[in-house]
Amino acid sequence: MIQLQGITKFYAGSAGRVEALSGIDLKIDPGEIFGIIGRSGAGKSTLIRCINLLERPSEGHVLVAGRDLTVLDAAALRAARHEIGMIFQHFNLLSSRTVFDNVALPLELIGMTRSAIEERVTPLLDLVGLGDHRGRYPAQLSGGQKQRVGIARALASQPKVLLCDEATSALDPETTRSILALLRDINRRLGLTVVVITHEMQVIKDLCDRVAVLDGGRIIEQGDVFSVFTQPQMALTQTLIRDVIGHETPPGLLERLSQPHLADGAALRRLFFSGQSTDAPLISELSRRFSVDINILHGQIDEIRGRPFGSLLVLAKGEAAQLEAAWAWLAERDVRVEVAHVQ
């Protein structure tokens, strides 16, 4: 559905050329929800705006549904943008227009009749749960309701692609969950291809099928969400997912681990489980098989799309050879074992 080929974007700065994106190659399949994550300044918003050419790439090509947008003239590009909806962090609603009229605005601009607009907008308001709010104004709405208006407005032109630029970062956690559930429902019902820009890995975990990690205007890692969460390759990716999958060691535990009598002669390891290994009683079997004592200090089990994964921080005591054999035994059962550093 979307192909980015060699996308580079640079600006003229006071100290010379500033490169916001550098050689981005990306393929997003029809009907999937694709996430792009990175820290502030990584180039995320520039990248998503290149997809609909709100930002024109300095180099490279943008193909949507097989059509190269970068070679279209102004009229053809305007027509192509009708197939690409976009929702924003700060909603961008017109305060003087009702919910209905905000959603209707893009249809008015293309000259659609009032009866046709009514026929198009009414079911969209029902879809986003605002059917009984059509006559209200933005000032009368909560943040989540405003974003639902923004989503309905983006869907008014019946796009094939929906771009979401930090669409939940201005919302509280409970409202964020409801908006993500709505986006999943829209993706399933309408078959839309959804591209999500965010700095929150929880959004990626809860919503997306695949993810690309952006850093310094370059994609440093990408893959299906489960693989990226359970086997992150880059240090930045590991940092981004740390809060989501329970890698942060509580301060009280750090203090206890600093006591010599607790850590003396013990091996501190972090164990990463996924799939079937999450449900198997591996720790108890390991203790019996290798005559080692395992103290579980901290951990979390979670799931992505019904597939479980998790990690445990453990303190193990036993003969050195037995411990090494135990770690190798776990590795054979698809449990990744890492030396834990908690300082």
Short mmCIF file of C-alpha atoms in Angstrom, two decimals:
data_model
loop_
_atom_site.label_atom_id
_atom_site.label_comp_id
_atom_site.label_asym_id
_atom_site.label_seq_id
_atom_site.Cartn_x
_atom_site.Cartn_y
_atom_site.Cartn_z
CA MET A 1 0.00 0.00 0.00
CA ILE A 2 2.79 2.46 0.96
CA GLN A 3 6.37 2.38 -0.25
CA LEU A 4 9.02 4.90 0.73
CA GLN A 5 12.10 4.73 -1.44
CA GLY A 6 15.25 6.60 -0.42
CA ILE A 7 13.37 9.36 1.38
CA THR A 8 15.71 12.18 2.41
CA LYS A 9 14.60 15.53 3.78
CA PHE A 10 16.93 18.40 4.55
CA TYR A 11 16.52 22.03 5.53
CA ALA A 12 18.77 25.02 5.22
CA GLY A 13 20.02 25.99 8.68
CA SER A 14 22.18 28.85 9.93
CA ALA A 15 25.12 26.44 10.24
CA GLY A 16 24.45 24.71 6.92
CA ARG A 17 22.24 21.90 5.73
CA VAL A 18 20.23 20.05 8.39
CA GLU A 19 19.17 16.53 7.44
CA ALA A 20 15.91 15.48 9.10
CA LEU A 21 15.56 12.18 7.22
CA SER A 22 18.26 10.17 5.54
CA GLY A 23 17.62 7.42 3.00
CA ILE A 24 14.41 5.99 4.46
CA ASP A 25 13.22 2.79 2.77
CA LEU A 26 9.96 1.39 4.10
CA LYS A 27 7.15 -0.85 2.89
CA ILE A 28 3.76 -0.88 4.64
CA ASP A 29 1.31 -3.59 3.62
CA PRO A 30 -2.38 -3.04 2.85
CA GLY A 31 -4.62 -3.27 5.91
CA GLU A 32 -1.88 -3.34 8.55
CA ILE A 33 -1.32 -0.98 11.44
CA PHE A 34 2.28 0.20 11.23
CA GLY A 35 3.98 2.12 14.03
CA ILE A 36 6.92 4.49 13.78
CA ILE A 37 8.54 5.30 17.12
CA GLY A 38 11.45 7.42 18.22
CA ARG A 39 12.51 10.12 20.62
CA SER A 40 11.73 13.79 20.10
CA GLY A 41 13.68 15.11 17.13
CA ALA A 42 14.11 11.69 15.53
CA GLY A 43 12.21 12.79 12.40
CA LYS A 44 8.91 10.99 13.05
CA SER A 45 6.54 13.84 12.21
CA THR A 46 8.58 14.82 9.17
CA LEU A 47 8.40 11.25 7.94
CA ILE A 48 4.63 10.88 8.31
CA ARG A 49 4.09 14.25 6.61
CA CYS A 50 6.20 13.04 3.71
CA ILE A 51 3.69 10.23 3.12
CA ASN A 52 0.97 12.69 2.06
CA LEU A 53 3.51 15.25 0.82
CA LEU A 54 2.60 17.91 3.36
CA GLU A 55 6.40 17.82 3.52
CA ARG A 56 7.91 17.21 0.10
CA PRO A 57 11.00 14.98 0.30
CA SER A 58 14.26 16.49 -0.87
CA GLU A 59 15.08 13.14 -2.44
CA GLY A 60 13.28 9.84 -2.97
CA HIS A 61 9.84 8.59 -3.95
CA VAL A 62 6.54 8.07 -2.09
CA LEU A 63 4.23 5.44 -3.57
CA VAL A 64 0.69 5.01 -2.26
CA ALA A 65 -1.42 2.25 -3.83
CA GLY A 66 1.20 1.97 -6.58
CA ARG A 67 1.11 5.67 -7.52
CA ASP A 68 4.19 7.87 -7.11
CA LEU A 69 2.95 11.02 -5.37
CA THR A 70 6.22 12.86 -5.89
CA VAL A 71 5.69 13.13 -9.66
CA LEU A 72 2.06 14.29 -9.59
CA ASP A 73 1.06 17.82 -10.52
CA ALA A 74 -0.81 19.97 -7.98
CA ALA A 75 -4.31 18.95 -9.10
CA ALA A 76 -3.50 15.23 -9.19
CA LEU A 77 -1.83 15.45 -5.78
CA ARG A 78 -4.91 17.10 -4.27
CA ALA A 79 -7.03 14.27 -5.64
CA ALA A 80 -4.60 11.65 -4.30
CA ARG A 81 -4.73 13.19 -0.82
CA HIS A 82 -8.44 12.41 -0.61
CA GLU A 83 -7.36 8.79 -0.16
CA ILE A 84 -5.08 9.69 2.78
CA GLY A 85 -6.76 10.78 6.01
CA MET A 86 -4.80 12.32 8.89
CA ILE A 87 -5.44 12.88 12.58
CA PHE A 88 -3.35 15.13 14.80
CA GLN A 89 -2.20 15.47 18.39
CA HIS A 90 -4.12 18.69 19.05
CA PHE A 91 -7.32 17.83 17.15
CA ASN A 92 -7.37 21.01 14.96
CA LEU A 93 -11.13 21.48 15.27
CA LEU A 94 -12.91 24.71 14.37
CA SER A 95 -14.43 26.12 17.57
CA SER A 96 -17.27 27.88 15.73
CA ARG A 97 -18.52 24.70 14.06
CA THR A 98 -20.52 21.87 15.61
CA VAL A 99 -19.30 18.28 15.76
CA PHE A 100 -21.30 17.49 12.64
CA ASP A 101 -20.00 20.51 10.75
CA ASN A 102 -16.38 19.85 11.69
CA VAL A 103 -16.67 16.35 10.23
CA ALA A 104 -18.52 17.71 7.19
CA LEU A 105 -15.93 20.38 6.39
CA PRO A 106 -13.73 18.39 3.94
CA LEU A 107 -16.87 17.28 2.10
CA GLU A 108 -18.12 20.85 1.82
CA LEU A 109 -14.77 21.89 0.37
CA ILE A 110 -15.14 19.42 -2.51
CA GLY A 111 -18.68 20.61 -3.23
CA MET A 112 -20.71 17.68 -1.94
CA THR A 113 -24.44 18.39 -1.51
CA ARG A 114 -25.91 18.76 1.97
CA SER A 115 -27.99 15.61 1.63
CA ALA A 116 -24.96 13.59 0.53
CA ILE A 117 -22.96 15.04 3.43
CA GLU A 118 -25.69 14.04 5.86
CA GLU A 119 -25.67 10.52 4.45
CA ARG A 120 -21.88 10.29 4.80
CA VAL A 121 -21.33 11.99 8.16
CA THR A 122 -24.14 10.50 10.24
CA PRO A 123 -22.84 6.90 10.17
CA LEU A 124 -19.30 8.16 10.83
CA LEU A 125 -20.47 9.88 14.02
CA ASP A 126 -22.12 6.63 15.08
CA LEU A 127 -18.91 4.74 14.27
CA VAL A 128 -16.83 6.92 16.59
CA GLY A 129 -19.50 6.98 19.31
CA LEU A 130 -20.62 10.58 18.91
CA GLY A 131 -24.02 10.15 17.27
CA ASP A 132 -25.75 11.98 20.09
CA HIS A 133 -23.15 14.81 20.17
CA ARG A 134 -23.56 16.06 16.61
CA GLY A 135 -24.89 19.48 17.66
CA ARG A 136 -22.29 20.20 20.32
CA TYR A 137 -19.28 22.50 19.93
CA PRO A 138 -15.64 21.59 20.64
CA ALA A 139 -15.64 23.58 23.90
CA GLN A 140 -18.34 21.21 25.18
CA LEU A 141 -16.27 18.08 24.51
CA SER A 142 -13.62 16.17 26.42
CA GLY A 143 -10.19 15.57 24.89
CA GLY A 144 -11.13 12.04 23.89
CA GLN A 145 -14.34 13.22 22.26
CA LYS A 146 -12.45 15.89 20.32
CA GLN A 147 -10.09 13.26 19.00
CA ARG A 148 -13.04 11.12 17.96
CA VAL A 149 -14.32 14.09 15.95
CA GLY A 150 -10.87 14.35 14.36
CA ILE A 151 -10.97 10.66 13.45
CA ALA A 152 -14.45 10.96 11.93
CA ARG A 153 -13.32 13.99 9.92
CA ALA A 154 -10.29 12.08 8.64
CA LEU A 155 -12.59 9.25 7.52
CA ALA A 156 -15.08 11.55 5.77
CA SER A 157 -13.33 11.34 2.40
CA GLN A 158 -13.32 7.51 2.61
CA PRO A 159 -9.52 7.20 2.59
CA LYS A 160 -7.53 4.03 2.05
CA VAL A 161 -4.79 5.22 4.43
CA LEU A 162 -5.09 6.83 7.86
CA LEU A 163 -2.08 8.71 9.25
CA CYS A 164 -1.96 9.31 13.02
CA ASP A 165 0.56 11.91 14.22
CA GLU A 166 0.95 11.51 18.01
CA ALA A 167 -2.83 11.08 18.13
CA THR A 168 -2.97 10.05 21.80
CA SER A 169 -0.10 11.96 23.41
CA ALA A 170 -2.42 14.75 24.67
CA LEU A 171 -4.80 12.25 26.30
CA ASP A 172 -4.90 10.56 29.70
CA PRO A 173 -4.19 6.79 29.86
CA GLU A 174 -7.82 5.67 30.06
CA THR A 175 -8.85 7.86 27.12
CA THR A 176 -5.79 6.69 25.19
CA ARG A 177 -6.91 3.09 25.58
CA SER A 178 -10.38 3.93 24.26
CA ILE A 179 -8.96 5.75 21.23
CA LEU A 180 -6.59 2.86 20.45
CA ALA A 181 -9.52 0.44 20.68
CA LEU A 182 -11.45 2.67 18.26
CA LEU A 183 -8.55 2.73 15.80
CA ARG A 184 -8.29 -1.07 15.94
CA ASP A 185 -12.03 -1.34 15.31
CA ILE A 186 -11.85 1.06 12.35
CA ASN A 187 -8.91 -0.85 10.90
CA ARG A 188 -10.83 -4.11 11.16
CA ARG A 189 -14.18 -2.79 9.87
CA LEU A 190 -12.93 -0.61 7.04
CA GLY A 191 -9.74 -2.42 6.08
CA LEU A 192 -7.75 0.80 6.33
CA THR A 193 -3.98 0.90 6.32
CA VAL A 194 -3.03 2.83 9.47
CA VAL A 195 0.33 4.51 10.11
CA VAL A 196 0.96 5.62 13.70
CA ILE A 197 3.65 8.05 14.84
CA THR A 198 4.34 7.96 18.59
CA HIS A 199 7.01 8.24 21.24
CA GLU A 200 5.12 5.81 23.50
CA MET A 201 6.02 2.13 23.22
CA GLN A 202 2.80 1.19 25.02
CA VAL A 203 0.87 2.56 22.03
CA ILE A 204 2.94 0.38 19.71
CA LYS A 205 2.34 -2.67 21.90
CA ASP A 206 -1.42 -2.16 22.17
CA LEU A 207 -2.15 -1.13 18.58
CA CYS A 208 0.40 -2.01 15.93
CA ASP A 209 1.22 -5.07 13.82
CA ARG A 210 4.72 -3.94 12.86
CA VAL A 211 7.04 -1.17 14.01
CA ALA A 212 10.05 0.80 12.82
CA VAL A 213 12.38 2.54 15.27
CA LEU A 214 13.62 5.91 14.05
CA ASP A 215 16.75 7.61 15.37
CA GLY A 216 18.51 10.61 13.89
CA GLY A 217 16.42 10.46 10.74
CA ARG A 218 17.27 6.80 10.06
CA ILE A 219 15.44 3.53 10.65
CA ILE A 220 17.64 1.54 12.99
CA GLU A 221 15.35 -1.44 13.59
CA GLN A 222 12.03 -2.78 12.33
CA GLY A 223 9.93 -5.91 12.47
CA ASP A 224 6.72 -7.37 13.81
CA VAL A 225 5.86 -5.96 17.22
CA PHE A 226 6.18 -9.25 19.11
CA SER A 227 9.71 -9.88 17.78
CA VAL A 228 10.87 -6.34 18.46
CA PHE A 229 9.54 -6.48 22.03
CA THR A 230 10.95 -9.89 22.86
CA GLN A 231 14.24 -9.66 20.93
CA PRO A 232 15.23 -5.98 20.59
CA GLN A 233 18.52 -5.62 18.75
CA MET A 234 19.44 -1.97 19.28
CA ALA A 235 20.19 -0.16 22.54
CA LEU A 236 17.62 2.53 21.81
CA THR A 237 14.89 -0.07 21.23
CA GLN A 238 15.78 -1.76 24.50
CA THR A 239 15.49 1.59 26.26
CA LEU A 240 12.13 2.38 24.68
CA ILE A 241 10.56 -0.93 25.70
CA ARG A 242 12.05 -1.06 29.20
CA ASP A 243 9.15 0.62 30.98
CA VAL A 244 6.56 -1.44 29.10
CA ILE A 245 7.96 -4.88 29.83
CA GLY A 246 9.07 -4.39 33.41
CA HIS A 247 12.84 -4.11 33.11
CA GLU A 248 13.12 -1.24 35.56
CA THR A 249 14.34 -2.54 38.89
CA PRO A 250 12.46 -0.96 41.83
CA PRO A 251 14.67 1.32 44.01
CA GLY A 252 13.99 -0.75 47.11
CA LEU A 253 15.24 -3.88 45.37
CA LEU A 254 18.37 -2.07 44.19
CA GLU A 255 19.10 -1.15 47.79
CA ARG A 256 18.65 -4.74 48.98
CA LEU A 257 20.87 -6.08 46.23
CA SER A 258 23.66 -3.81 47.42
CA GLN A 259 23.82 -5.77 50.69
CA PRO A 260 26.79 -8.18 50.54
CA HIS A 261 25.08 -11.03 52.39
CA LEU A 262 22.32 -11.17 49.77
CA ALA A 263 24.42 -11.17 46.61
CA ASP A 264 27.48 -13.01 47.93
CA GLY A 265 28.22 -16.01 45.71
CA ALA A 266 25.01 -15.53 43.70
CA ALA A 267 24.42 -15.03 39.99
CA LEU A 268 22.06 -12.24 39.00
CA ARG A 269 20.33 -12.97 35.71
CA ARG A 270 17.43 -11.63 33.69
CA LEU A 271 15.39 -14.31 31.94
CA PHE A 272 13.27 -13.48 28.88
CA PHE A 273 10.32 -15.74 28.10
CA SER A 274 8.05 -15.85 25.07
CA GLY A 275 5.48 -18.18 23.57
CA GLN A 276 5.19 -21.63 25.14
CA SER A 277 8.12 -21.07 27.48
CA THR A 278 6.00 -18.51 29.36
CA ASP A 279 3.54 -21.18 30.51
CA ALA A 280 6.01 -23.96 31.28
CA PRO A 281 7.16 -24.55 34.91
CA LEU A 282 10.79 -24.10 33.91
CA ILE A 283 12.09 -22.46 37.09
CA SER A 284 10.93 -25.24 39.39
CA GLU A 285 12.23 -27.93 37.02
CA LEU A 286 15.56 -26.12 36.69
CA SER A 287 16.00 -26.01 40.47
CA ARG A 288 15.37 -29.74 40.78
CA ARG A 289 17.41 -30.77 37.77
CA PHE A 290 20.55 -28.75 38.56
CA SER A 291 20.35 -28.44 42.36
CA VAL A 292 20.39 -24.66 42.29
CA ASP A 293 18.36 -22.19 44.35
CA ILE A 294 16.42 -19.60 42.39
CA ASN A 295 15.05 -16.49 44.07
CA ILE A 296 12.66 -14.53 41.82
CA LEU A 297 13.22 -10.85 42.61
CA HIS A 298 11.13 -9.02 40.04
CA GLY A 299 9.28 -9.66 36.81
CA GLN A 300 6.28 -9.25 34.57
CA ILE A 301 4.26 -11.41 32.20
CA ASP A 302 2.27 -9.72 29.44
CA GLU A 303 0.99 -10.49 25.96
CA ILE A 304 0.83 -9.03 22.47
CA ARG A 305 -2.07 -10.16 20.26
CA GLY A 306 -2.66 -13.09 22.61
CA ARG A 307 1.00 -14.20 22.53
CA PRO A 308 2.55 -14.17 26.01
CA PHE A 309 5.98 -12.82 26.84
CA GLY A 310 7.77 -11.58 29.90
CA SER A 311 10.95 -11.31 31.93
CA LEU A 312 12.16 -12.31 35.39
CA LEU A 313 15.03 -10.94 37.42
CA VAL A 314 16.43 -13.85 39.44
CA LEU A 315 19.18 -14.47 41.95
CA ALA A 316 20.64 -17.96 41.59
CA LYS A 317 22.94 -19.82 43.96
CA GLY A 318 24.74 -23.08 43.30
CA GLU A 319 27.91 -24.62 41.90
CA ALA A 320 29.32 -22.58 39.03
CA ALA A 321 29.25 -25.51 36.62
CA GLN A 322 25.67 -26.32 37.55
CA LEU A 323 24.61 -22.72 37.03
CA GLU A 324 26.18 -22.61 33.58
CA ALA A 325 24.46 -25.86 32.67
CA ALA A 326 21.17 -24.44 33.94
CA TRP A 327 21.47 -21.33 31.75
CA ALA A 328 22.28 -23.48 28.72
CA TRP A 329 19.26 -25.70 29.48
CA LEU A 330 17.00 -22.63 29.54
CA ALA A 331 18.45 -21.38 26.25
CA GLU A 332 17.53 -24.70 24.64
CA ARG A 333 13.94 -23.98 25.68
CA ASP A 334 13.88 -20.54 24.03
CA VAL A 335 14.52 -18.58 27.21
CA ARG A 336 17.08 -15.81 26.70
CA VAL A 337 19.45 -15.39 29.62
CA GLU A 338 21.39 -12.17 30.23
CA VAL A 339 23.71 -11.08 32.98
CA ALA A 340 21.75 -8.44 34.88
CA HIS A 341 23.30 -5.11 35.77
CA VAL A 342 21.19 -3.23 38.26
CA GLN A 343 23.59 -0.52 39.47
#
